[in-house]
C-alpha cells in the first residue's frame, strides 16, 4: 500500500509540474507581451515598461517560472493588477462560494442518482427502468447553463421562491446563502446525476449477475436483501470513481453556472480576470483549479485502492 | 439485421439539424441579418415560426445558421482528436509495454486529468475568442479519448492469429497497424466519434455562451442563449428555442451512438 501511494504521489507531482509548465507557456504565448496585453492598445511605452518591471518580465522565462511556482508553494499567488490585492486573498474569499456550491451539487447529484440507479437496476427491462433510462438520456443532453436559465424562469421569475442570482454572503446565516446556491446547485447536479444514475444502474446489474448473489439468493435471501447486503456495496466502487471524476466536471461547470447566477466565485474571478486582462489572476486561479482536480484524482485512486486491494498492484 | 430504434430516432433527429444547417446556405425563412425594429420580440406566429429577437431577427433562421457553427466546430474538433489520437493509440499498441507506450499513455492521463473547460477557457482567453480557437481547445481534449479507445481495442487485436500470421509473413508493425488493426477498430472509432461529436456541441455552446466561441456576426446557439438571458422575464421564447436545438441535437447524436454500438457490436447488446 505504501508503495502504491508513493507511486501515485510521484505521478501527482509530475502532473502538477507539467500542468504548471503548460499554463505558463500558454500565458507566455500571449500575442505581444503580457504587460502590453494587459494594458491594451492605448498604453504609453513608459506605462508598459513600468508594468514589465513590476511583473518581473525583465527576468528570463525560467526565472519567472520559478518565481511563480515557488510563490504558489508558499501561498503567494502574486498581486492582482486590477484589484491591487494579493490573488491569494481574492481566491480565499471566492472559495467560500465555489466550494459550497460544488459540494452542494455533488451531494444533490449523489442523493438523486443512487436511489434512481438502484430503482432502474432492480426493475430492469420494466417501465420504471425505461423511464429512468429515457430521463437520464435527456438529462445528459441538456446544457447545464440552459437548464439554469429555465430554473430561473420558473422558480425565480414566475414563482419567486428562489433568488435569480447574486449571493448574500454567509454572515446573515446559513439559510440565505443556501437559498442563493440552490438553483445553481440543481442546474449543476442534473446532468451529473444522469450520468451517475446510469453508472449506478449498470454497475448494480453487473454485480447482480455474480455468483455470490446467486448463492445469497439460494440461501434464501430475498432480492431486496441480497441487493442491500451484498450487491450495493460492490456496485458503489465504480460509482465512487465516477464521483471523483465528476468533481472536475462540476468545478468546470461551476465556472459557467457562476456566470449565469452572478455568484462571486472562482469562475467569475477567472472571467473578470479575462475581461480585465488581469493575467496574474487568470494564471494563478487556473493553476489552482487544475491542482484541485489533480488532487481529487489522486485521492480517488488511493480510496479506490483502500476499498479494492486488487488495484494496489497497478 | 434490423436497425435498433435508438439509431433510427437518433439519425432522424441529427438528420433534421444537419439538413437545417445545409439548407441555411441557400435558404432561410428570413434573412439572418435582417434587423427590423418594427417586428422585434414577437412571439411565435405564422410568419415567424419561432418568433423574433430584440432586433427583430427571425429565431428560426438564426437557429438554422447557428446549426452550421455548432456542427462545423464539433466535426472539426472530432477530426482533430482523431487525427492526433488514433495514430498515437495505434503506436502505443504496436510497441506495447515499451517506454514509448508508457510515455503516450502517461501523457494521455495527464490531459485527461485537466479540467478541459477551464483550459479551453484559458486558451480562448489568451489567443482571442474565435471559432478556430474553440475548435483547437475542444480538439486537444478529444485526443486522449481516441488514443485510449484505439490502444485498448488494438491491443486485443494484436494477440489474434491473423495478426501473428501477418508478422510471420514479414509485415512491419506500421503496416500491420494500418492494414489489419485500423480497419477492425473503425466501428469502435465511429461510435466514439459520435459521442465526442455530441460533447463537442455542448462544449461549443458553453464556450460561445460565455463569449469565447464564435464571434458576431456568426450566429451561434450559445450566444443566442447569452443574449436572451436579460430578456428571459418578458421574452422566454428567446431562451427556449436555441436551448431546445442544442438538447435535440445532442440527444440525437447520443441515441445514434448507442444505436450504432448495438448495430455494430451485437455481443454488447446481448450483455446489456
Coordinates of C-alpha atoms in Angstrom, one line a residue:
Chain A
X1 CA 0.0 0.0 0.0
X2 CA 2.8 2.4 0.9
X3 CA 4.5 1.7 -2.5
X4 CA 1.2 2.3 -4.3
X5 CA 0.7 5.6 -2.6
X6 CA 4.3 6.6 -3.3
X7 CA 4.0 5.8 -7.0
X8 CA 0.7 7.8 -7.1
X9 CA 2.4 10.7 -5.3
X10 CA 5.2 10.7 -7.9
X11 CA 2.7 10.9 -10.7
X12 CA 0.7 13.6 -8.8
X13 CA 3.8 15.8 -8.6
X14 CA 4.7 15.1 -12.2
X15 CA 1.2 16.1 -13.3
X16 CA 1.4 19.3 -11.3
X17 CA 4.8 20.2 -12.9
X18 CA 3.6 19.5 -16.4
X19 CA 0.4 21.4 -15.8
X20 CA 2.1 24.4 -14.4
X21 CA 4.6 24.4 -17.4
X22 CA 1.7 24.2 -19.8
X23 CA -0.2 27.0 -18.2
X24 CA 2.9 29.1 -18.0
X25 CA 3.7 28.5 -21.7
X26 CA 0.2 29.4 -22.8
X27 CA 0.4 32.7 -20.9
X28 CA 3.9 33.3 -22.4
X29 CA 2.4 32.8 -25.8
X30 CA 0.1 35.8 -25.4
X31 CA 0.4 37.9 -28.5
X32 CA 2.9 40.7 -27.9
X33 CA 3.9 40.6 -24.2
X34 CA 1.8 40.2 -21.1
X35 CA 2.3 43.8 -20.0
X36 CA 1.2 45.2 -23.3
X37 CA -1.7 42.7 -23.4
X38 CA -2.9 43.8 -20.0
X39 CA -2.7 47.5 -20.6
X40 CA -4.3 47.4 -24.1
X41 CA -3.6 49.4 -27.2
X42 CA -3.6 52.9 -25.8
X43 CA -0.9 52.3 -23.2
X44 CA 2.2 54.5 -23.3
X45 CA 5.6 52.8 -23.7
X46 CA 6.5 54.1 -20.2
X47 CA 3.5 52.5 -18.6
X48 CA 4.3 49.2 -20.3
X49 CA 7.9 49.4 -19.2
X50 CA 6.8 50.1 -15.6
X51 CA 4.4 47.2 -15.5
X52 CA 7.0 45.0 -17.1
X53 CA 9.3 45.8 -14.2
X54 CA 6.5 45.3 -11.7
X55 CA 5.6 41.9 -13.1
X56 CA 9.3 40.9 -13.2
X57 CA 9.0 40.5 -17.0
X58 CA 12.6 41.8 -17.3
X59 CA 13.8 38.4 -16.0
X60 CA 14.2 35.4 -18.2
X61 CA 11.4 32.9 -18.6
X62 CA 12.9 30.2 -16.4
X63 CA 13.5 32.7 -13.5
X64 CA 9.9 33.9 -13.8
X65 CA 8.5 30.3 -13.9
X66 CA 10.5 29.5 -10.7
X67 CA 9.3 32.7 -9.0
X68 CA 5.7 31.9 -9.9
X69 CA 5.7 28.3 -8.9
X70 CA 7.9 28.9 -5.9
X71 CA 5.5 31.7 -4.8
X72 CA 2.5 29.4 -5.2
X73 CA 4.1 26.7 -3.0
X74 CA 4.4 29.3 -0.2
X75 CA 0.8 30.6 -0.7
X76 CA 2.0 33.7 -2.6
X77 CA -0.1 33.8 -5.8
X78 CA 1.1 37.2 -7.0
X79 CA -0.8 40.5 -6.8
X80 CA -3.8 41.2 -8.9
X81 CA -3.1 44.1 -11.3
X82 CA -6.7 45.4 -11.3
X83 CA -7.6 44.9 -7.6
X84 CA -4.1 45.7 -6.3
X85 CA -4.6 43.0 -3.6
X86 CA -2.9 39.6 -3.3
X87 CA -4.5 37.0 -5.5
X88 CA -4.5 34.6 -2.5
X89 CA -6.9 36.9 -0.7
X90 CA -9.2 37.1 -3.7
X91 CA -9.2 33.3 -4.0
X92 CA -9.8 32.8 -0.3
X93 CA -12.9 35.0 -0.4
X94 CA -14.3 33.3 -3.6
X95 CA -13.7 29.8 -2.3
X96 CA -16.5 30.4 0.2
X97 CA -18.9 30.4 -2.7
X98 CA -17.3 27.9 -5.1
X99 CA -16.6 25.1 -2.7
X100 CA -20.0 25.1 -1.0
X101 CA -21.6 25.2 -4.5
X102 CA -19.6 22.2 -5.7
X103 CA -20.2 20.3 -2.5
X104 CA -24.0 21.1 -2.7
X105 CA -24.2 19.9 -6.3
X106 CA -22.2 16.8 -5.6
X107 CA -24.5 15.9 -2.7
X108 CA -27.6 16.5 -4.7
X109 CA -26.3 14.5 -7.6
X110 CA -25.5 11.5 -5.4
X111 CA -28.8 11.8 -3.5
X112 CA -30.7 11.7 -6.8
X113 CA -28.6 9.2 -8.7
X114 CA -28.1 6.4 -6.2
X115 CA -31.8 5.6 -5.5
X116 CA -32.7 6.2 -9.1
X117 CA -30.0 3.9 -10.4
X118 CA -31.0 1.3 -7.8
X119 CA -34.6 1.5 -8.9
X120 CA -33.8 1.1 -12.5
X121 CA -31.5 -1.9 -11.9
X122 CA -33.9 -3.7 -9.7
X123 CA -36.8 -3.1 -12.2
X124 CA -34.6 -3.9 -15.2
X125 CA -36.5 -4.0 -18.5
X126 CA -39.7 -2.8 -16.9
X127 CA -41.4 0.6 -17.4
X128 CA -39.6 2.1 -14.4
X129 CA -36.3 1.2 -16.0
X130 CA -37.3 2.6 -19.4
X131 CA -38.5 5.8 -17.7
X132 CA -35.2 6.2 -15.9
X133 CA -33.1 5.5 -19.0
X134 CA -35.2 7.9 -21.0
X135 CA -35.0 10.7 -18.4
X136 CA -31.3 10.3 -17.9
X137 CA -30.7 10.3 -21.7
X138 CA -32.4 13.6 -21.8
X139 CA -30.5 14.9 -18.7
X140 CA -27.2 14.2 -20.3
X141 CA -28.2 16.2 -23.4
X142 CA -29.2 19.3 -21.5
X143 CA -26.5 22.0 -21.2
X144 CA -26.4 23.0 -17.6
X145 CA -26.4 26.7 -18.2
X146 CA -29.6 26.5 -20.3
X147 CA -31.2 24.4 -17.6
X148 CA -30.1 27.1 -15.1
X149 CA -31.9 29.7 -17.2
X150 CA -35.1 27.6 -17.3
X151 CA -34.9 27.2 -13.5
X152 CA -34.6 31.0 -13.1
X153 CA -37.6 31.4 -15.4
X154 CA -39.7 29.0 -13.3
X155 CA -38.5 29.4 -9.7
X156 CA -37.2 32.9 -9.6
X157 CA -39.4 34.9 -12.1
X158 CA -42.7 33.0 -12.2
X159 CA -42.9 31.6 -8.7
X160 CA -40.3 33.8 -6.9
X161 CA -39.2 31.0 -4.5
X162 CA -35.5 31.4 -5.1
X163 CA -33.4 34.4 -6.0
X164 CA -32.5 34.7 -9.7
X165 CA -28.8 35.5 -8.9
X166 CA -26.3 37.1 -6.6
X167 CA -25.0 35.9 -3.3
X168 CA -25.8 37.5 0.1
X169 CA -22.7 36.0 1.9
X170 CA -22.7 33.7 4.9
X171 CA -22.8 36.5 7.5
X172 CA -26.7 36.5 7.6
X173 CA -26.7 32.9 8.5
X174 CA -26.9 29.6 6.6
X175 CA -30.3 29.8 5.0
X176 CA -29.9 32.9 2.8
X177 CA -26.7 31.6 1.4
X178 CA -28.1 28.1 0.8
X179 CA -31.1 29.6 -0.9
X180 CA -28.9 31.6 -3.3
X181 CA -26.9 28.4 -4.1
X182 CA -29.9 26.1 -4.5
X183 CA -30.8 26.8 -8.2
X184 CA -27.1 26.9 -9.3
X185 CA -26.5 23.6 -7.5
X186 CA -29.6 21.9 -9.0
X187 CA -28.5 23.1 -12.5
X188 CA -25.1 21.7 -12.0
X189 CA -26.3 18.4 -10.4
X190 CA -28.9 17.4 -13.0
X191 CA -26.5 16.3 -15.9
X192 CA -24.1 14.7 -13.4
X193 CA -26.9 12.9 -11.7
X194 CA -28.0 11.4 -15.1
X195 CA -24.5 10.1 -15.7
X196 CA -24.2 8.8 -12.2
X197 CA -27.6 7.1 -12.2
X198 CA -26.6 5.2 -15.4
X199 CA -23.3 4.1 -13.9
X200 CA -25.1 3.0 -10.8
X201 CA -27.6 1.0 -12.8
X202 CA -25.1 -0.8 -14.9
X203 CA -22.7 -1.5 -12.0
X204 CA -25.6 -2.9 -10.0
X205 CA -26.8 -5.0 -12.9
X206 CA -23.4 -6.5 -13.3
X207 CA -23.0 -7.2 -9.6
X208 CA -26.4 -8.9 -9.5
X209 CA -25.2 -11.3 -12.2
X210 CA -22.4 -12.5 -10.0
X211 CA -22.2 -16.0 -8.5
X212 CA -22.2 -14.8 -4.9
X213 CA -25.5 -13.1 -5.4
X214 CA -26.9 -16.3 -6.8
X215 CA -25.5 -18.1 -3.7
X216 CA -27.1 -15.5 -1.4
X217 CA -30.5 -16.0 -3.2
X218 CA -30.1 -19.8 -2.9
X219 CA -29.5 -19.4 0.8
X220 CA -32.9 -17.8 1.0
X221 CA -32.3 -14.1 0.9
X222 CA -34.9 -12.1 -1.0
X223 CA -33.9 -10.0 -4.0
X224 CA -34.0 -6.8 -1.8
X225 CA -31.9 -8.3 1.0
X226 CA -29.2 -9.5 -1.4
X227 CA -29.1 -6.1 -3.0
X228 CA -28.8 -4.3 0.3
X229 CA -26.4 -6.7 2.0
X230 CA -24.1 -7.7 -0.9
X231 CA -24.6 -6.0 -4.3
X232 CA -24.9 -2.4 -3.2
X233 CA -21.5 -2.3 -1.5
X234 CA -19.7 -3.7 -4.6
X235 CA -21.6 -1.6 -7.0
X236 CA -20.6 1.5 -5.2
X237 CA -16.9 1.1 -6.2
X238 CA -17.4 2.3 -9.8
X239 CA -19.8 5.0 -8.6
X240 CA -17.1 6.3 -6.3
X241 CA -14.6 6.6 -9.2
X242 CA -17.2 8.5 -11.3
X243 CA -17.9 10.8 -8.3
X244 CA -14.2 11.7 -8.3
X245 CA -14.2 12.4 -12.0
X246 CA -17.3 14.5 -11.6
X247 CA -15.6 16.8 -9.2
X248 CA -13.6 18.1 -12.2
X249 CA -16.7 18.5 -14.3
X250 CA -18.6 20.2 -11.5
X251 CA -15.7 22.6 -11.0
X252 CA -15.5 23.5 -14.7
X253 CA -19.3 23.6 -14.9
X254 CA -19.4 25.9 -11.9
X255 CA -17.4 28.4 -13.8
X256 CA -20.2 28.7 -16.3
X257 CA -23.0 28.5 -13.8
X258 CA -21.5 31.1 -11.5
X259 CA -21.7 33.5 -14.5
X260 CA -25.4 32.6 -15.1
X261 CA -26.3 33.5 -11.5
X262 CA -23.7 36.2 -10.9
X263 CA -22.2 34.3 -8.0
X264 CA -18.9 35.8 -6.7
X265 CA -17.0 32.5 -7.0
X266 CA -13.7 31.4 -8.6
X267 CA -15.4 31.1 -12.0
X268 CA -16.4 34.7 -12.0
X269 CA -13.0 35.7 -10.8
X270 CA -11.5 34.0 -13.9
X271 CA -13.9 35.8 -16.2
X272 CA -13.3 39.1 -14.6
X273 CA -9.6 38.4 -14.9
X274 CA -10.0 37.6 -18.6
X275 CA -12.1 40.7 -19.4
X276 CA -9.9 43.0 -17.3
X277 CA -6.8 41.3 -18.9
X278 CA -5.5 40.6 -15.4
X279 CA -3.2 37.7 -16.5
X280 CA -1.8 37.2 -13.0
X281 CA -5.3 36.4 -11.6
X282 CA -6.1 34.1 -14.6
X283 CA -2.8 32.2 -14.5
X284 CA -2.9 31.5 -10.7
X285 CA -6.6 30.7 -10.5
X286 CA -6.5 28.3 -13.4
X287 CA -3.5 26.6 -11.8
X288 CA -5.3 26.3 -8.6
X289 CA -8.3 24.7 -10.2
X290 CA -6.1 22.2 -12.1
X291 CA -4.3 21.5 -8.8
X292 CA -7.7 20.8 -7.1
X293 CA -8.7 18.4 -9.9
X294 CA -5.4 16.5 -9.9
X295 CA -5.5 16.3 -6.1
X296 CA -9.0 14.8 -6.1
X297 CA -8.0 12.3 -8.8
X298 CA -5.1 11.2 -6.6
X299 CA -7.4 10.9 -3.5
X300 CA -9.9 8.8 -5.5
X301 CA -7.1 6.5 -6.7
X302 CA -6.0 6.0 -3.1
X303 CA -9.5 5.5 -1.8
X304 CA -10.2 3.0 -4.6
X305 CA -7.1 1.0 -3.6
X306 CA -8.2 1.0 0.0
X307 CA -11.6 -0.5 -0.9
X308 CA -10.3 -2.9 -3.6
X309 CA -6.9 -4.4 -2.8
X310 CA -6.6 -5.9 -6.3
X311 CA -6.0 -2.4 -7.7
X312 CA -2.9 -1.7 -5.5
X313 CA -0.7 -3.6 -7.9
X314 CA -1.5 -1.2 -10.8
Chain B
X1 CA -30.1 -7.0 -39.5
X2 CA -32.8 -4.8 -38.1
X3 CA -31.8 -1.3 -37.1
X4 CA -32.2 -0.5 -33.4
X5 CA -34.9 2.0 -32.6
X6 CA -32.4 4.4 -30.9
X7 CA -30.4 4.5 -34.2
X8 CA -33.5 5.4 -36.2
X9 CA -34.6 8.1 -33.8
X10 CA -31.1 9.4 -33.4
X11 CA -30.5 9.6 -37.1
X12 CA -33.8 11.3 -37.7
X13 CA -33.0 14.0 -35.0
X14 CA -29.5 14.7 -36.0
X15 CA -30.5 14.5 -39.7
X16 CA -33.0 17.3 -39.2
X17 CA -30.3 19.6 -37.8
X18 CA -27.7 18.6 -40.4
X19 CA -30.3 19.3 -43.1
X20 CA -31.2 22.7 -41.5
X21 CA -27.6 23.6 -41.5
X22 CA -27.1 22.7 -45.1
X23 CA -30.4 24.3 -46.3
X24 CA -29.3 27.6 -44.4
X25 CA -26.6 28.0 -47.0
X26 CA -29.1 28.6 -49.8
X27 CA -32.3 29.5 -48.0
X28 CA -33.6 30.7 -44.6
X29 CA -37.2 31.8 -43.9
X30 CA -35.9 35.3 -43.3
X31 CA -32.5 36.9 -43.9
X32 CA -30.4 36.3 -40.8
X33 CA -29.0 39.8 -40.6
X34 CA -32.5 41.3 -41.3
X35 CA -32.8 43.7 -38.4
X36 CA -36.2 45.1 -38.2
X37 CA -37.1 47.1 -35.1
X38 CA -40.8 47.1 -36.0
X39 CA -41.1 43.4 -35.7
X40 CA -38.9 43.0 -32.6
X41 CA -39.6 40.5 -29.8
X42 CA -42.5 38.8 -31.5
X43 CA -43.8 35.5 -30.1
X44 CA -44.1 32.6 -32.5
X45 CA -46.6 33.2 -35.3
X46 CA -47.3 32.0 -38.8
X47 CA -44.8 34.4 -40.4
X48 CA -42.1 33.9 -37.7
X49 CA -42.5 30.3 -36.6
X50 CA -40.3 30.7 -33.6
X51 CA -40.7 34.4 -33.1
X52 CA -38.2 37.2 -33.4
X53 CA -35.4 38.6 -31.1
X54 CA -34.8 42.1 -29.7
X55 CA -33.5 43.2 -33.1
X56 CA -36.4 41.7 -35.0
X57 CA -34.3 38.9 -36.4
X58 CA -36.1 35.6 -37.2
X59 CA -35.2 33.0 -34.5
X60 CA -35.7 30.0 -36.8
X61 CA -33.3 31.5 -39.4
X62 CA -30.8 32.1 -36.7
X63 CA -31.1 28.6 -35.3
X64 CA -30.6 27.2 -38.8
X65 CA -27.4 29.2 -39.4
X66 CA -26.3 28.5 -35.8
X67 CA -26.5 24.8 -36.6
X68 CA -23.7 25.4 -39.1
X69 CA -21.4 26.8 -36.5
X70 CA -22.2 24.2 -33.9
X71 CA -21.8 21.3 -36.3
X72 CA -18.7 22.7 -38.0
X73 CA -16.9 23.3 -34.7
X74 CA -17.8 19.9 -33.3
X75 CA -16.9 18.0 -36.5
X76 CA -13.5 19.6 -36.9
X77 CA -12.8 19.2 -33.2
X78 CA -13.6 15.4 -33.5
X79 CA -11.4 15.4 -36.6
X80 CA -8.5 17.0 -34.7
X81 CA -8.9 14.5 -31.9
X82 CA -9.0 11.5 -34.3
X83 CA -6.1 12.6 -36.5
X84 CA -3.9 13.1 -33.4
X85 CA -5.3 10.4 -31.1
X86 CA -5.8 7.4 -33.4
X87 CA -2.1 7.2 -34.6
X88 CA -0.9 7.7 -31.1
X89 CA -3.1 4.8 -29.9
X90 CA -2.0 2.6 -32.8
X91 CA 1.6 3.4 -32.0
X92 CA 1.2 2.7 -28.3
X93 CA -0.5 -0.7 -29.0
X94 CA 2.2 -1.6 -31.6
X95 CA 5.0 -1.0 -29.1
X96 CA 3.0 -2.1 -26.0
X97 CA 4.9 -2.4 -22.8
X98 CA 7.8 -0.2 -24.0
X99 CA 8.8 3.2 -22.7
X100 CA 7.1 4.8 -25.7
X101 CA 3.8 3.2 -24.9
X102 CA 4.3 4.4 -21.3
X103 CA 5.0 7.9 -22.4
X104 CA 2.0 8.1 -24.7
X105 CA -0.4 6.7 -22.0
X106 CA 1.0 8.9 -19.2
X107 CA 0.7 12.0 -21.5
X108 CA -2.9 10.9 -22.1
X109 CA -3.7 10.5 -18.4
X110 CA -2.3 14.0 -17.9
X111 CA -4.5 15.7 -20.4
X112 CA -7.4 13.6 -19.2
X113 CA -6.9 14.9 -15.6
X114 CA -7.2 18.5 -16.8
X115 CA -10.5 20.2 -16.3
X116 CA -11.0 20.6 -20.0
X117 CA -13.4 23.5 -20.0
X118 CA -11.0 25.5 -17.7
X119 CA -8.2 25.0 -20.2
X120 CA -10.4 25.7 -23.2
X121 CA -11.4 29.0 -21.5
X122 CA -7.7 29.8 -20.8
X123 CA -6.8 29.1 -24.5
X124 CA -9.6 31.1 -26.0
X125 CA -9.0 33.9 -23.5
X126 CA -5.3 34.2 -24.3
X127 CA -5.5 33.7 -28.1
X128 CA -8.7 35.6 -28.5
X129 CA -12.2 34.2 -28.7
X130 CA -12.9 32.7 -32.1
X131 CA -14.4 29.6 -33.6
X132 CA -11.0 28.3 -34.7
X133 CA -9.6 28.6 -31.1
X134 CA -12.7 26.9 -29.8
X135 CA -12.1 24.0 -32.2
X136 CA -8.5 23.7 -31.1
X137 CA -9.4 23.8 -27.4
X138 CA -12.1 21.1 -27.8
X139 CA -10.0 19.1 -30.2
X140 CA -7.0 18.8 -27.8
X141 CA -9.2 17.2 -25.2
X142 CA -10.6 14.7 -27.8
X143 CA -7.1 13.4 -28.5
X144 CA -6.6 11.3 -25.3
X145 CA -10.1 9.8 -25.7
X146 CA -9.4 8.5 -29.1
X147 CA -5.8 7.4 -28.2
X148 CA -7.2 5.4 -25.3
X149 CA -10.0 3.7 -27.2
X150 CA -7.7 2.9 -30.1
X151 CA -5.0 1.4 -27.9
X152 CA -7.4 -0.6 -25.9
X153 CA -9.1 -2.2 -29.0
X154 CA -5.8 -2.5 -30.9
X155 CA -4.1 -4.4 -28.0
X156 CA -6.7 -7.2 -28.2
X157 CA -6.3 -7.4 -32.0
X158 CA -2.5 -7.8 -31.7
X159 CA -3.0 -11.1 -29.9
X160 CA -5.1 -12.6 -32.7
X161 CA -3.9 -15.3 -35.1
X162 CA -4.2 -13.3 -38.3
X163 CA -2.1 -10.5 -37.0
X164 CA 0.5 -13.1 -35.9
X165 CA 0.3 -14.6 -39.4
X166 CA 1.0 -11.1 -40.9
X167 CA 4.0 -10.8 -38.6
X168 CA 5.3 -14.2 -39.7
X169 CA 4.7 -13.1 -43.3
X170 CA 7.2 -10.3 -42.6
X171 CA 5.0 -7.3 -42.4
X172 CA 6.2 -4.5 -40.2
X173 CA 4.4 -3.0 -37.2
X174 CA 3.3 0.1 -39.0
X175 CA 1.9 -1.8 -41.9
X176 CA 0.0 -4.2 -39.7
X177 CA -1.4 -1.3 -37.8
X178 CA -2.6 0.3 -41.0
X179 CA -3.8 -2.8 -42.9
X180 CA -5.1 -5.1 -40.2
X181 CA -5.7 -3.2 -37.0
X182 CA -7.2 0.1 -38.1
X183 CA -9.9 -1.4 -40.3
X184 CA -11.0 -3.7 -37.5
X185 CA -11.4 -0.9 -35.0
X186 CA -13.1 1.5 -37.4
X187 CA -16.5 0.6 -36.0
X188 CA -15.5 1.5 -32.5
X189 CA -14.0 4.8 -33.6
X190 CA -17.2 5.7 -35.4
X191 CA -19.2 5.1 -32.2
X192 CA -16.7 7.1 -30.1
X193 CA -16.7 9.8 -32.7
X194 CA -20.5 10.2 -32.4
X195 CA -20.2 10.6 -28.7
X196 CA -17.4 13.1 -28.9
X197 CA -19.4 14.9 -31.5
X198 CA -22.3 15.5 -29.1
X199 CA -19.9 16.5 -26.3
X200 CA -18.3 18.9 -28.8
X201 CA -21.7 20.6 -29.5
X202 CA -22.2 21.0 -25.7
X203 CA -18.7 22.4 -25.3
X204 CA -19.1 24.8 -28.2
X205 CA -22.4 26.0 -26.8
X206 CA -20.8 26.6 -23.4
X207 CA -17.8 28.5 -24.8
X208 CA -19.9 30.7 -27.0
X209 CA -22.4 31.3 -24.2
X210 CA -19.6 32.9 -22.1
X211 CA -18.5 34.8 -25.2
X212 CA -15.4 32.7 -26.0
X213 CA -16.7 30.9 -29.1
X214 CA -17.8 32.0 -32.5
X215 CA -17.9 35.8 -32.7
X216 CA -20.6 38.1 -34.2
X217 CA -21.9 38.3 -36.8
X218 CA -21.7 34.5 -37.0
X219 CA -24.8 33.3 -35.2
X220 CA -24.3 30.5 -32.6
X221 CA -26.7 28.7 -30.3
X222 CA -24.7 29.5 -27.2
X223 CA -24.6 33.2 -27.9
X224 CA -28.3 33.3 -28.7
X225 CA -28.8 32.0 -25.2
X226 CA -26.5 34.5 -23.7
X227 CA -28.3 37.3 -25.5
X228 CA -31.6 36.1 -24.3
X229 CA -30.7 36.0 -20.7
X230 CA -31.5 39.6 -19.8
X231 CA -34.9 39.3 -21.6
X232 CA -36.0 36.0 -20.2
X233 CA -38.7 37.5 -18.0
X234 CA -40.6 39.1 -20.8
X235 CA -39.4 37.0 -23.8
X236 CA -38.8 33.5 -22.7
X237 CA -39.2 32.1 -26.2
X238 CA -35.8 33.6 -27.0
X239 CA -34.2 31.3 -24.4
X240 CA -36.3 28.2 -25.0
X241 CA -35.8 27.5 -28.7
X242 CA -32.0 27.7 -29.1
X243 CA -31.7 25.6 -26.0
X244 CA -34.1 23.0 -27.4
X245 CA -32.0 23.0 -30.6
X246 CA -28.9 22.0 -28.5
X247 CA -30.8 19.4 -26.5
X248 CA -32.3 17.7 -29.5
X249 CA -29.1 17.7 -31.5
X250 CA -27.1 16.2 -28.6
X251 CA -29.9 13.8 -27.8
X252 CA -30.0 12.7 -31.4
X253 CA -26.2 12.1 -31.6
X254 CA -26.2 10.2 -28.3
X255 CA -29.1 7.9 -29.4
X256 CA -27.3 7.5 -32.7
X257 CA -24.1 6.5 -30.9
X258 CA -26.0 4.0 -28.7
X259 CA -27.8 2.6 -31.8
X260 CA -24.6 2.3 -33.8
X261 CA -22.9 0.4 -31.0
X262 CA -25.8 -2.0 -30.8
X263 CA -25.8 -2.5 -34.6
X264 CA -22.0 -2.8 -35.0
X265 CA -21.4 -5.0 -31.9
X266 CA -24.2 -7.4 -31.3
X267 CA -22.4 -9.0 -28.4
X268 CA -22.6 -5.8 -26.4
X269 CA -26.4 -5.7 -26.9
X270 CA -27.0 -9.1 -25.5
X271 CA -24.8 -8.4 -22.5
X272 CA -26.8 -5.3 -21.6

